[in-house]
Short mmCIF file of C-alpha atoms in Angstrom, two decimals:
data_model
loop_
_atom_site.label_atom_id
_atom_site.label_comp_id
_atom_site.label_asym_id
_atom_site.label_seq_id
_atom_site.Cartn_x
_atom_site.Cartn_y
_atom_site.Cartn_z
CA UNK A 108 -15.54 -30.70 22.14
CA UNK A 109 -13.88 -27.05 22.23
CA UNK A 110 -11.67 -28.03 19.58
CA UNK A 111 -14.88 -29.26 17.52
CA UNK A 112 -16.30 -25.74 18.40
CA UNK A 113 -13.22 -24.17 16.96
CA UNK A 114 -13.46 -25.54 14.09
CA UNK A 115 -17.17 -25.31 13.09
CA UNK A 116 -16.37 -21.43 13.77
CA UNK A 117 -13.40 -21.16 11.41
CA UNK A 118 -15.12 -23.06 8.87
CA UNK A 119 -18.23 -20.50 9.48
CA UNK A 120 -16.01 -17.59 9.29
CA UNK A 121 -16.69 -14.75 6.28
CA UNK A 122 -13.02 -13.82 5.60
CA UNK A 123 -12.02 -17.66 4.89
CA UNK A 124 -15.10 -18.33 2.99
CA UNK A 125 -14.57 -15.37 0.88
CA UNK A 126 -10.68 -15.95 0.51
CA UNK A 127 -11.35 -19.54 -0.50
CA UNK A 128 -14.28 -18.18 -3.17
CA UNK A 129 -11.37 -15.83 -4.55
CA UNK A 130 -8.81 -18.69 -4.68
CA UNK A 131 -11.09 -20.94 -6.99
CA UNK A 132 -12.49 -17.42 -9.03
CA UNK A 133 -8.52 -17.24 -9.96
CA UNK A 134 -8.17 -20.44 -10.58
CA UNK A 135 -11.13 -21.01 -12.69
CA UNK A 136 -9.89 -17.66 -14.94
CA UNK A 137 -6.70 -18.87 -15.17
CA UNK A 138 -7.53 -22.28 -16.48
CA UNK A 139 -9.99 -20.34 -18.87
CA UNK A 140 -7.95 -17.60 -20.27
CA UNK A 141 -5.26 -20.89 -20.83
CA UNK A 142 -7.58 -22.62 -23.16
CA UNK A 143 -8.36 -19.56 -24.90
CA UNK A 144 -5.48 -18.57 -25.49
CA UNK A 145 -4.46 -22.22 -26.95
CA UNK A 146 -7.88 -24.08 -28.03
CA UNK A 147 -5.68 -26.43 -29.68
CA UNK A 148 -4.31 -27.54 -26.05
CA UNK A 149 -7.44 -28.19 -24.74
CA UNK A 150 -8.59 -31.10 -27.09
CA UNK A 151 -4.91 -32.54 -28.11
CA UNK A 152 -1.83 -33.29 -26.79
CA UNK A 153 -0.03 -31.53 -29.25
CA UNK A 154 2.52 -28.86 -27.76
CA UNK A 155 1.98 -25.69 -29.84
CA UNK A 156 4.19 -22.27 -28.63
CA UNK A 157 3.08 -19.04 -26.75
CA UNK A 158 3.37 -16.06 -27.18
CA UNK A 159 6.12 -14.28 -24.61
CA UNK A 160 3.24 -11.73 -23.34
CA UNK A 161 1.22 -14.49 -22.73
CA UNK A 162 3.66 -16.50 -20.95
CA UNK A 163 4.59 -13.18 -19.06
CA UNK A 164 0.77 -12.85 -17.87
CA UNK A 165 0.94 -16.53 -17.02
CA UNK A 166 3.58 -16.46 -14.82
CA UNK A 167 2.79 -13.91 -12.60
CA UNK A 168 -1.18 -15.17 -12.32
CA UNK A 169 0.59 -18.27 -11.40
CA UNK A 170 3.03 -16.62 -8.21
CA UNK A 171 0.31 -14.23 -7.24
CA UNK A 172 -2.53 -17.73 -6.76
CA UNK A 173 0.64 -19.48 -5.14
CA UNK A 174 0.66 -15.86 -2.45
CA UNK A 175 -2.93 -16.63 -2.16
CA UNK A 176 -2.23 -20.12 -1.63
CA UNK A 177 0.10 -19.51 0.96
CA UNK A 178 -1.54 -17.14 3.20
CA UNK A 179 -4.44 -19.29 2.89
CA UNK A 180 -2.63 -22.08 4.61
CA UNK A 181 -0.98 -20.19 7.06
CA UNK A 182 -4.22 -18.22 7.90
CA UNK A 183 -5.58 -21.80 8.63
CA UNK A 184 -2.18 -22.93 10.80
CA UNK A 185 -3.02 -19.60 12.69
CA UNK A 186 -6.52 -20.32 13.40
CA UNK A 187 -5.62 -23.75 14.61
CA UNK A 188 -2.80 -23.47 16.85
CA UNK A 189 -5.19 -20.56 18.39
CA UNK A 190 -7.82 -23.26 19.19
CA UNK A 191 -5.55 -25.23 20.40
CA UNK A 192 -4.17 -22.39 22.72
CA UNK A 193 -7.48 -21.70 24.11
CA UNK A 194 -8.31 -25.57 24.86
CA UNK A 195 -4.82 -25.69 26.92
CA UNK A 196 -6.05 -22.64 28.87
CA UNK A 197 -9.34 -23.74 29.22
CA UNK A 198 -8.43 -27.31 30.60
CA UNK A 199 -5.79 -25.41 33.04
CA UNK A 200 -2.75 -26.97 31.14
CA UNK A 201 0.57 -25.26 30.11
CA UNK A 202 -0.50 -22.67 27.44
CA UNK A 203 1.69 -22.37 24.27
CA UNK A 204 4.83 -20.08 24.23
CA UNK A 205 3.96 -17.36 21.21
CA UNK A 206 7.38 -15.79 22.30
CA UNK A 207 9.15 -18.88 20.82
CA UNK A 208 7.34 -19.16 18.43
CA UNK A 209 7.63 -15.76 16.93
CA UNK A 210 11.62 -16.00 17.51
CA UNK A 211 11.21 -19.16 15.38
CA UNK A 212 9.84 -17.29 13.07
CA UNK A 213 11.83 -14.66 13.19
CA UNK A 214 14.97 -17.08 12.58
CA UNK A 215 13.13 -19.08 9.57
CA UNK A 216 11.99 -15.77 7.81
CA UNK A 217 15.79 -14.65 7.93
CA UNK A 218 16.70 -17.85 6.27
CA UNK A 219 14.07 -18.07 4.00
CA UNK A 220 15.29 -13.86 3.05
CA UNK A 221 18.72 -14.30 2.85
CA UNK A 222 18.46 -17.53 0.05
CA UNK A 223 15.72 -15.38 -1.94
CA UNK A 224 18.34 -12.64 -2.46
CA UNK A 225 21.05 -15.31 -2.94
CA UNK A 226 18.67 -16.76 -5.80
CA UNK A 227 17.75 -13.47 -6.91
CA UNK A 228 21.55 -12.51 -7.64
CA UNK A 229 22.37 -15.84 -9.30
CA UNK A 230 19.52 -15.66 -11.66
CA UNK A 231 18.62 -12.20 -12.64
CA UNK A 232 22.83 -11.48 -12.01
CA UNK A 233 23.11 -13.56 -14.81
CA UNK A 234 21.21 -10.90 -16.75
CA UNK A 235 23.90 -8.37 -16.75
CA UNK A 236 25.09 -7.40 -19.94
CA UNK A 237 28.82 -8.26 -21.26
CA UNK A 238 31.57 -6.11 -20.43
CA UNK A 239 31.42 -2.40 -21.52
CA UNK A 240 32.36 -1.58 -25.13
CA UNK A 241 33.20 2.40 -24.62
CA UNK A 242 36.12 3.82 -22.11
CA UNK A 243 33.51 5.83 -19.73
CA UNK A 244 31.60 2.49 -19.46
CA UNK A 245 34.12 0.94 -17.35
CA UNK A 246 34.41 3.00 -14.64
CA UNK A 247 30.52 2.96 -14.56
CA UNK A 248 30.67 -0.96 -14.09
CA UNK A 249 33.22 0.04 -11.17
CA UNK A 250 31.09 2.86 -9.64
CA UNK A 251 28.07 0.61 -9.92
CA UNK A 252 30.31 -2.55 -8.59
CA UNK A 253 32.27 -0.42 -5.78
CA UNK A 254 28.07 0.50 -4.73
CA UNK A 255 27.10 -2.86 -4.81
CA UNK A 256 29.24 -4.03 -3.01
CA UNK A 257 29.04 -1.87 0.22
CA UNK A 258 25.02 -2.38 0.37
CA UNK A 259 24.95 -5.50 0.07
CA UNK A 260 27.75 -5.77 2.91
CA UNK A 261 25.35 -3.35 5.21
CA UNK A 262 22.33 -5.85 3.69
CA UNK A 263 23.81 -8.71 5.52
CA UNK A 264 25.12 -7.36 8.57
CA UNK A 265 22.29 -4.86 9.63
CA UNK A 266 19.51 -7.56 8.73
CA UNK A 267 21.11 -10.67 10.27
CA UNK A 268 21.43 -8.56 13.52
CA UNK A 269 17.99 -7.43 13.28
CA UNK A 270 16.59 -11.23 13.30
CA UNK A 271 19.00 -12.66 15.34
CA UNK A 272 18.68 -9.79 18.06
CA UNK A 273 14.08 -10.80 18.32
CA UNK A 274 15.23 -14.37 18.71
CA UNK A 275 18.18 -14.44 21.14
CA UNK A 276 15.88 -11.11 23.19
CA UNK A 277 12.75 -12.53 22.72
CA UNK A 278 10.33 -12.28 25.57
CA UNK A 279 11.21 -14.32 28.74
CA UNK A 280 9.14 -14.57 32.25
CA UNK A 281 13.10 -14.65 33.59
CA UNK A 282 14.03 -11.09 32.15
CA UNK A 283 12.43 -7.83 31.22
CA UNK A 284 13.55 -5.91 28.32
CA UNK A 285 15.58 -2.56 29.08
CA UNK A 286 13.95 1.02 27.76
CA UNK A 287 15.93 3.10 26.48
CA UNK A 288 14.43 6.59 26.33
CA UNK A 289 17.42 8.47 24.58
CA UNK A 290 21.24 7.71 23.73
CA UNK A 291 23.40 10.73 22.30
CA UNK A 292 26.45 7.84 21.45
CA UNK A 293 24.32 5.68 19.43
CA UNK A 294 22.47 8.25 17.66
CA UNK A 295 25.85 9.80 16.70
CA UNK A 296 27.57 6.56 15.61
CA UNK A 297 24.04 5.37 13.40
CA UNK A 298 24.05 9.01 12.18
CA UNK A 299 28.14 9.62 11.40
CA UNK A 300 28.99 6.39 9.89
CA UNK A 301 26.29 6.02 7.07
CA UNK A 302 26.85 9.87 6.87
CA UNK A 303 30.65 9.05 5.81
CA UNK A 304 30.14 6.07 3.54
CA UNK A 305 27.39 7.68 1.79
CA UNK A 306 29.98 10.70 1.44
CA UNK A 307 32.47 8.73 -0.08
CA UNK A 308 30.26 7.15 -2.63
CA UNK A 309 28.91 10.27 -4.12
CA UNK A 310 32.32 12.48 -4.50
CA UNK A 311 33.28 8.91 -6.22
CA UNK A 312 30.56 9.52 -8.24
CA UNK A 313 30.61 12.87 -8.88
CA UNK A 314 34.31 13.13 -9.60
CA UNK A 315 33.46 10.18 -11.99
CA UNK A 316 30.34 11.31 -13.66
CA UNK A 317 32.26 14.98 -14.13
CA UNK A 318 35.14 13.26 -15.84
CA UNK A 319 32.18 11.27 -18.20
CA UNK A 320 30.41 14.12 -19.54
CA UNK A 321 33.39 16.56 -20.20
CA UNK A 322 32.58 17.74 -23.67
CA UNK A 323 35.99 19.48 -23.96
CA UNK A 324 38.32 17.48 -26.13
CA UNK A 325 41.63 16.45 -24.82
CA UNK A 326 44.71 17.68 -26.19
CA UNK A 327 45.70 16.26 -29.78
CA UNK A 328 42.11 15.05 -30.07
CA UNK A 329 39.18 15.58 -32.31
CA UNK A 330 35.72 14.15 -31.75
CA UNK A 331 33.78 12.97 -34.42
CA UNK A 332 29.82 14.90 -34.38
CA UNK A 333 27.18 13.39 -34.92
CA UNK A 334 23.57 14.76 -34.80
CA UNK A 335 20.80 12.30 -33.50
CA UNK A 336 17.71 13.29 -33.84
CA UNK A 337 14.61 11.14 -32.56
CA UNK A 338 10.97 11.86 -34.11
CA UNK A 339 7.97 9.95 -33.87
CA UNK A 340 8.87 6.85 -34.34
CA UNK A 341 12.60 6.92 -35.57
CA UNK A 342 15.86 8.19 -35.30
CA UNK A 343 17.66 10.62 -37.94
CA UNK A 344 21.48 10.68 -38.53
CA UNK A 345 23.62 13.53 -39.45
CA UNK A 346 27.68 13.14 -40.28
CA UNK A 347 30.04 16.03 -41.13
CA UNK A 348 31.27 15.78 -44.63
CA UNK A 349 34.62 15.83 -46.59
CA UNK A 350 34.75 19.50 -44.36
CA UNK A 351 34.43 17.46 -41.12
CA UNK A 352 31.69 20.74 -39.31
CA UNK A 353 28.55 20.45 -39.28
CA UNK A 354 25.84 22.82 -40.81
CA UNK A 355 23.33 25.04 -38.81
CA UNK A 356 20.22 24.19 -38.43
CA UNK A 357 16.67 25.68 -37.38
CA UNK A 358 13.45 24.27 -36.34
CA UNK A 359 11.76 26.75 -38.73
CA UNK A 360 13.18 25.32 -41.52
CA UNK A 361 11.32 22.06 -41.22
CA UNK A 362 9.37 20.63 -43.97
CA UNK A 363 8.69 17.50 -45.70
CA UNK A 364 11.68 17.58 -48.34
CA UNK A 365 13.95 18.87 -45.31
CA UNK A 366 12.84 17.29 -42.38
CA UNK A 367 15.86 18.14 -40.09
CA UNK A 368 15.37 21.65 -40.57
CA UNK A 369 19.38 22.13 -42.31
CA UNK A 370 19.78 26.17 -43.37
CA UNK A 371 21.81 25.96 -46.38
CA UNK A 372 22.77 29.56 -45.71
CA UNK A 373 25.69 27.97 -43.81
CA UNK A 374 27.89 26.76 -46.40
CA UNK A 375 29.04 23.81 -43.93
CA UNK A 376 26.16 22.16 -44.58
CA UNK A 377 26.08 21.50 -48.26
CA UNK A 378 27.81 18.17 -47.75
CA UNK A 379 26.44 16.97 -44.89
CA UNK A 380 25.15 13.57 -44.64
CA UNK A 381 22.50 11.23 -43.67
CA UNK A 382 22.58 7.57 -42.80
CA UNK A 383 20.72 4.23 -42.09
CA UNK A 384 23.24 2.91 -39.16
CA UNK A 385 25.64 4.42 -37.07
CA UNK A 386 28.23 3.78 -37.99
CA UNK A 387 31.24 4.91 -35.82
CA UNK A 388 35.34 4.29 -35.53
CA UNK A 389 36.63 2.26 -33.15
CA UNK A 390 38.88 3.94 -30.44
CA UNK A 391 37.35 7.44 -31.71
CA UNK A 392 35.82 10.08 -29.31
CA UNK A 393 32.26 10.46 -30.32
CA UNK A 394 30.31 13.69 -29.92
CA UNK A 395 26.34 12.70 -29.90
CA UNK A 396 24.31 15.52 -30.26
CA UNK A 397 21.43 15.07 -29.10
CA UNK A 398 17.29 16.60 -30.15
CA UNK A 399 13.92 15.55 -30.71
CA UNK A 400 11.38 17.13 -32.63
CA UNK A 401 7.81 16.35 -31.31
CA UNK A 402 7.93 14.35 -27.64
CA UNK A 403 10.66 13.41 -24.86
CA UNK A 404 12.62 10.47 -25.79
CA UNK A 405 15.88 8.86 -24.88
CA UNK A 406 18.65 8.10 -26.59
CA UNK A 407 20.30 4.80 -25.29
CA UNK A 408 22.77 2.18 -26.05
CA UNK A 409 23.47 -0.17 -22.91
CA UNK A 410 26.40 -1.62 -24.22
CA UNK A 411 28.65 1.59 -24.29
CA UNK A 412 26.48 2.73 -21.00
CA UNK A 413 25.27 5.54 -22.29
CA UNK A 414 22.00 7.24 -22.04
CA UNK A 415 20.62 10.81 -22.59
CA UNK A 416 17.18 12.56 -22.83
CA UNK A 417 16.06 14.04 -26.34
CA UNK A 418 14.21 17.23 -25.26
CA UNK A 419 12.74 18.95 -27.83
CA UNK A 420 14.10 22.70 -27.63
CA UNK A 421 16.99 21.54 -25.76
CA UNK A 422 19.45 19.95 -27.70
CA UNK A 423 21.87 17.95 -25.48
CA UNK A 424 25.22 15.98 -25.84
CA UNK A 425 27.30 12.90 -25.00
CA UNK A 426 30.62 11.88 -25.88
CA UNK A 427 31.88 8.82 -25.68
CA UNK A 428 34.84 6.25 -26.87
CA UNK A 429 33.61 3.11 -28.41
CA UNK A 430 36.69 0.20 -27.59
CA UNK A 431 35.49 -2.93 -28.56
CA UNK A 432 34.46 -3.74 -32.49
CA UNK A 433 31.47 -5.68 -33.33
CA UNK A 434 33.22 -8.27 -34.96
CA UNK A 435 35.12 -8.70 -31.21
CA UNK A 436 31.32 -8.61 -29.87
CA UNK A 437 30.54 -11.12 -31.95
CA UNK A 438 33.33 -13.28 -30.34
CA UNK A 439 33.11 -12.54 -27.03
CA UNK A 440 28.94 -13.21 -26.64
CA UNK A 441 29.05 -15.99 -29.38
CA UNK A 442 26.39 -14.81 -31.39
CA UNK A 443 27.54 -14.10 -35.27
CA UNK A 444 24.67 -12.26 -35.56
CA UNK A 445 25.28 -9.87 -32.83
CA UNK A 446 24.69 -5.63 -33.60
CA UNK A 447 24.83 -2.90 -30.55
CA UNK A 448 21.37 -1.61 -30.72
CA UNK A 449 20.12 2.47 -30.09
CA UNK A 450 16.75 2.30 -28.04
CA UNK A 451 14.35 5.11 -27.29
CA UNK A 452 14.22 4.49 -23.35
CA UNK A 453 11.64 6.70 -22.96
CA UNK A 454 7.67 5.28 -23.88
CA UNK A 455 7.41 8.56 -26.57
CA UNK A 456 3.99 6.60 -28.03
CA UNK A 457 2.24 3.93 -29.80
CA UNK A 458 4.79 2.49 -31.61
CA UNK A 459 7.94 3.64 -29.61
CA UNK A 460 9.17 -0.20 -29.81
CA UNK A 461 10.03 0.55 -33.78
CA UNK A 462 12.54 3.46 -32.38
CA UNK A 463 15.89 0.96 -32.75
CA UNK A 464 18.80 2.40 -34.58
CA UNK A 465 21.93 -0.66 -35.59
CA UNK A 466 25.13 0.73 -34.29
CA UNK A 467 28.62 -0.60 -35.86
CA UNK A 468 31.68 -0.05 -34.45
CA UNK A 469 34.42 -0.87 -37.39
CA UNK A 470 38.57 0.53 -37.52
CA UNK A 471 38.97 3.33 -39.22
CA UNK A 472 39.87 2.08 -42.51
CA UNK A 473 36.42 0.33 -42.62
CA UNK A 474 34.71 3.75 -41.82
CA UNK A 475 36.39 6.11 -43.87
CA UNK A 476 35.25 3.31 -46.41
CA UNK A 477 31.57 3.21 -45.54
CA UNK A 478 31.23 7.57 -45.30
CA UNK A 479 32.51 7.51 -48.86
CA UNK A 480 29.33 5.77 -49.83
CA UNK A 481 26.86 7.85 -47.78
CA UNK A 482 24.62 10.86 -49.77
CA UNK A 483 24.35 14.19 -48.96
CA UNK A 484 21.50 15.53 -48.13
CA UNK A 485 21.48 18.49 -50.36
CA UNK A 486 20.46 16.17 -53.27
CA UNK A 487 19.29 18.19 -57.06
CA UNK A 488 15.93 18.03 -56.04
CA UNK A 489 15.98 19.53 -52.79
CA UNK A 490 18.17 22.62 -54.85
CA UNK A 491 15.46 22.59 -57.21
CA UNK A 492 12.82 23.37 -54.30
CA UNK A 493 14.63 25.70 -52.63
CA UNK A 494 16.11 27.77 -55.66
CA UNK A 495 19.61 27.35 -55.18
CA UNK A 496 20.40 26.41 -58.52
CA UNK A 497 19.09 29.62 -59.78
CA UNK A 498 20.99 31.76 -56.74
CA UNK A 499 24.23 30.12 -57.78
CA UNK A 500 23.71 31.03 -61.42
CA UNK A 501 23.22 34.73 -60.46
CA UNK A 502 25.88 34.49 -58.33
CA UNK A 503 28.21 33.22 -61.35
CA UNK A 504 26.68 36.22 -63.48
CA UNK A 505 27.37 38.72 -61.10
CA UNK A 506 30.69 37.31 -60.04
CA UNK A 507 31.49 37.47 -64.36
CA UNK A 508 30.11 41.33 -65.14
CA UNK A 509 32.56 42.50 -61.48
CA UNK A 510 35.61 40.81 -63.28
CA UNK A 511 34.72 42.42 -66.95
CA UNK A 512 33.82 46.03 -65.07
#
């Protein structure tokens, strides 16, 4: 009879009613927004292909109904085992033992923990990208590895203890737990040992990261510069000419025929030049220099780890050693198709996906080959616009009528 009672009051209950309403509102959505999305679906057997997004969106409707789901059916579990508690204390029987029960818990929700982050390291581990293609990007992966490592060590330890400590110390009738108002020992040893490894990591890191973005080169070495500049939606290269500098340049300068803003007052920049793909030599240090013109974005190419804001009015740098060619790439990930890819990693706007720049690595007999091909961007009409044709025949005049005087 009690138990009938119980159960005519959970079944009366607002909160399940309403949680049950929600589960089939979901439900019913889902199975509608399905059907629009493929009509065809709903009236053949046919299997036609989604669209990523929409899979996306599909999948996580799908885990958050199967949350629902689940707390739905332990919700119910809960209700019933507290009928059944009450019935045992109203019929003067042995009541149940929520003590073990919670330490059972306890125990299953540790298992239950430690093979989701087992599963979570197998499969999105397997996302990782290949092995680093630039110098610098190797002791990143060993930073990042050494890091790792030590948390997940502390992971295991500190949350096995933590589950195994509420179900071997669980409540007893036989045994009262112990307070412990205050304990100068263990607060030392929780505060000096995390203190020290946490030490350690960052003067790794720092001593690491400070060796990364030197921008002095070494001895005997020359960097190649390179000016990146990121705009709205796309990125704009500049490489030294035949002179190997780089020209000045100034915001004010900008205009539609010169949209990087070059002053041709500085002689170095008369043969600079402007490319489609970065192209870059294999083994060579690489200056980026780094600026954006309009918004905040990010210049970023995972494969050589490297990853810098573009702030407009404060042009930054990174340089790097590319090691590995893209014809190795190729090889090593199997795809023939393969290209290191520039990103924007910052969302600069509407179309910030379209901000993707190839980059090639290639030996040096390959790239002297390719910069031979690339125009200036001083071309004749550009000289036209900004007079210099006419400057440079006064100049001649003037240089003529000193030698006859």
């Amino acid at each position: 009879m009690n138990i009938t009672m119980g159960f005519k009051k959970l079944i009366n209950s607002k909160k399940i009613l309403s949680l049950v309403a929600l589960f089939f509102l979901v439900g019913t959505n889902m199975v509608m927004a399905q059907a629009a999305a493929d009509p065809a679906a709903a009236t053949t057997a046919t299997v036609t292909p989604v669209d990523a997004s929409t899979i996306m969106w599909m999948g996580v409707g799908y885990y958050v109904l199967l949350f629902l789901v689940l707390c739905f059916v332990i919700a119910i579990i809960g209700k019933i085992l507290k009928v059944y508690d009450l019935t045992q204390q109203i019929q003067n029987k042995k009541v149940m033992n929520w003590n073990n029960i919670m330490g059972a818990i306890c125990i299953l929700f540790m298992v239950v923990g430690f093979y989701g982050a087992y599963w979570s390291f197998t499969e999105q581990g397997s996302m990782t990208l290949p092995e680093a293609a630039s110098k610098h990007g190797v002791k990143i992966d060993d930073m990042f590895l050494t890091t790792t490592i030590i948390t997940l060590i502390v992971f295991v330890i500190t949350q096995f203890l933590l589950f195994w400590f509420l179900f071997r110390y669980r409540g007893s009738d036989k045994r009262r737990a112990y307070y412990l108002p205050h304990n100068n020992t263990i607060e030392k040893v929780w505060t000096i040992v995390p203190a020290i490894v946490l030490t350690v990591l960052v003067v790794f890191g720092f001593f690491t990261w400070q060796e990364i973005t030197n921008s002095t080169d070494g001895k005997g070495e020359s960097s190649l510069n390179i000016d990146i500049t990121g705009h709205q939606f796309a990125w704009e290269l500049r490489y030294p000419g035949k002179d190997g500098k780089l020209g000045h340049k100034d915001y004010t300068l900008t205009v539609g025929s010169n949209k990087l803003g070059i002053d041709y007052k500085d002689k170095n920049s008369f043969d600079d030049l402007q490319a489609d793909t970065l192209v870059i030599p294999v083994n060579k240090s690489i200056r980026l220099n780094i600026f954006a013109q309009d918004v905040i974005h990010s210049v970023y190419m995972p494969h050589f780890r490297v990853q810098l804001n573009a702030v407009p009015g404060l042009p930054t740098f990174f340089r790097f050693t590319p090691t590995i060619l893209t014809s190795d790439m190729r090889n090593i990930t199997g795809n023939p198709k393969f290209e290191y890819l520039l990103y924007c990693n910052k969302i600069c706007g509407a179309s910030h996906y379209n901000m993707q720049k190839v980059v090639r690595v290639v030996t040096a007999g390959e790239y002297e080959a390719w910069i031979a091909k690339q125009k200036p961007y001083l071309t004749d009409g550009l000289k036209k616009e900004l007079k210099m044709a006419d400057n440079q025949k006064k100049n001649t005049v003037q240089n003529r009528l000193a030698l006859n005087n």
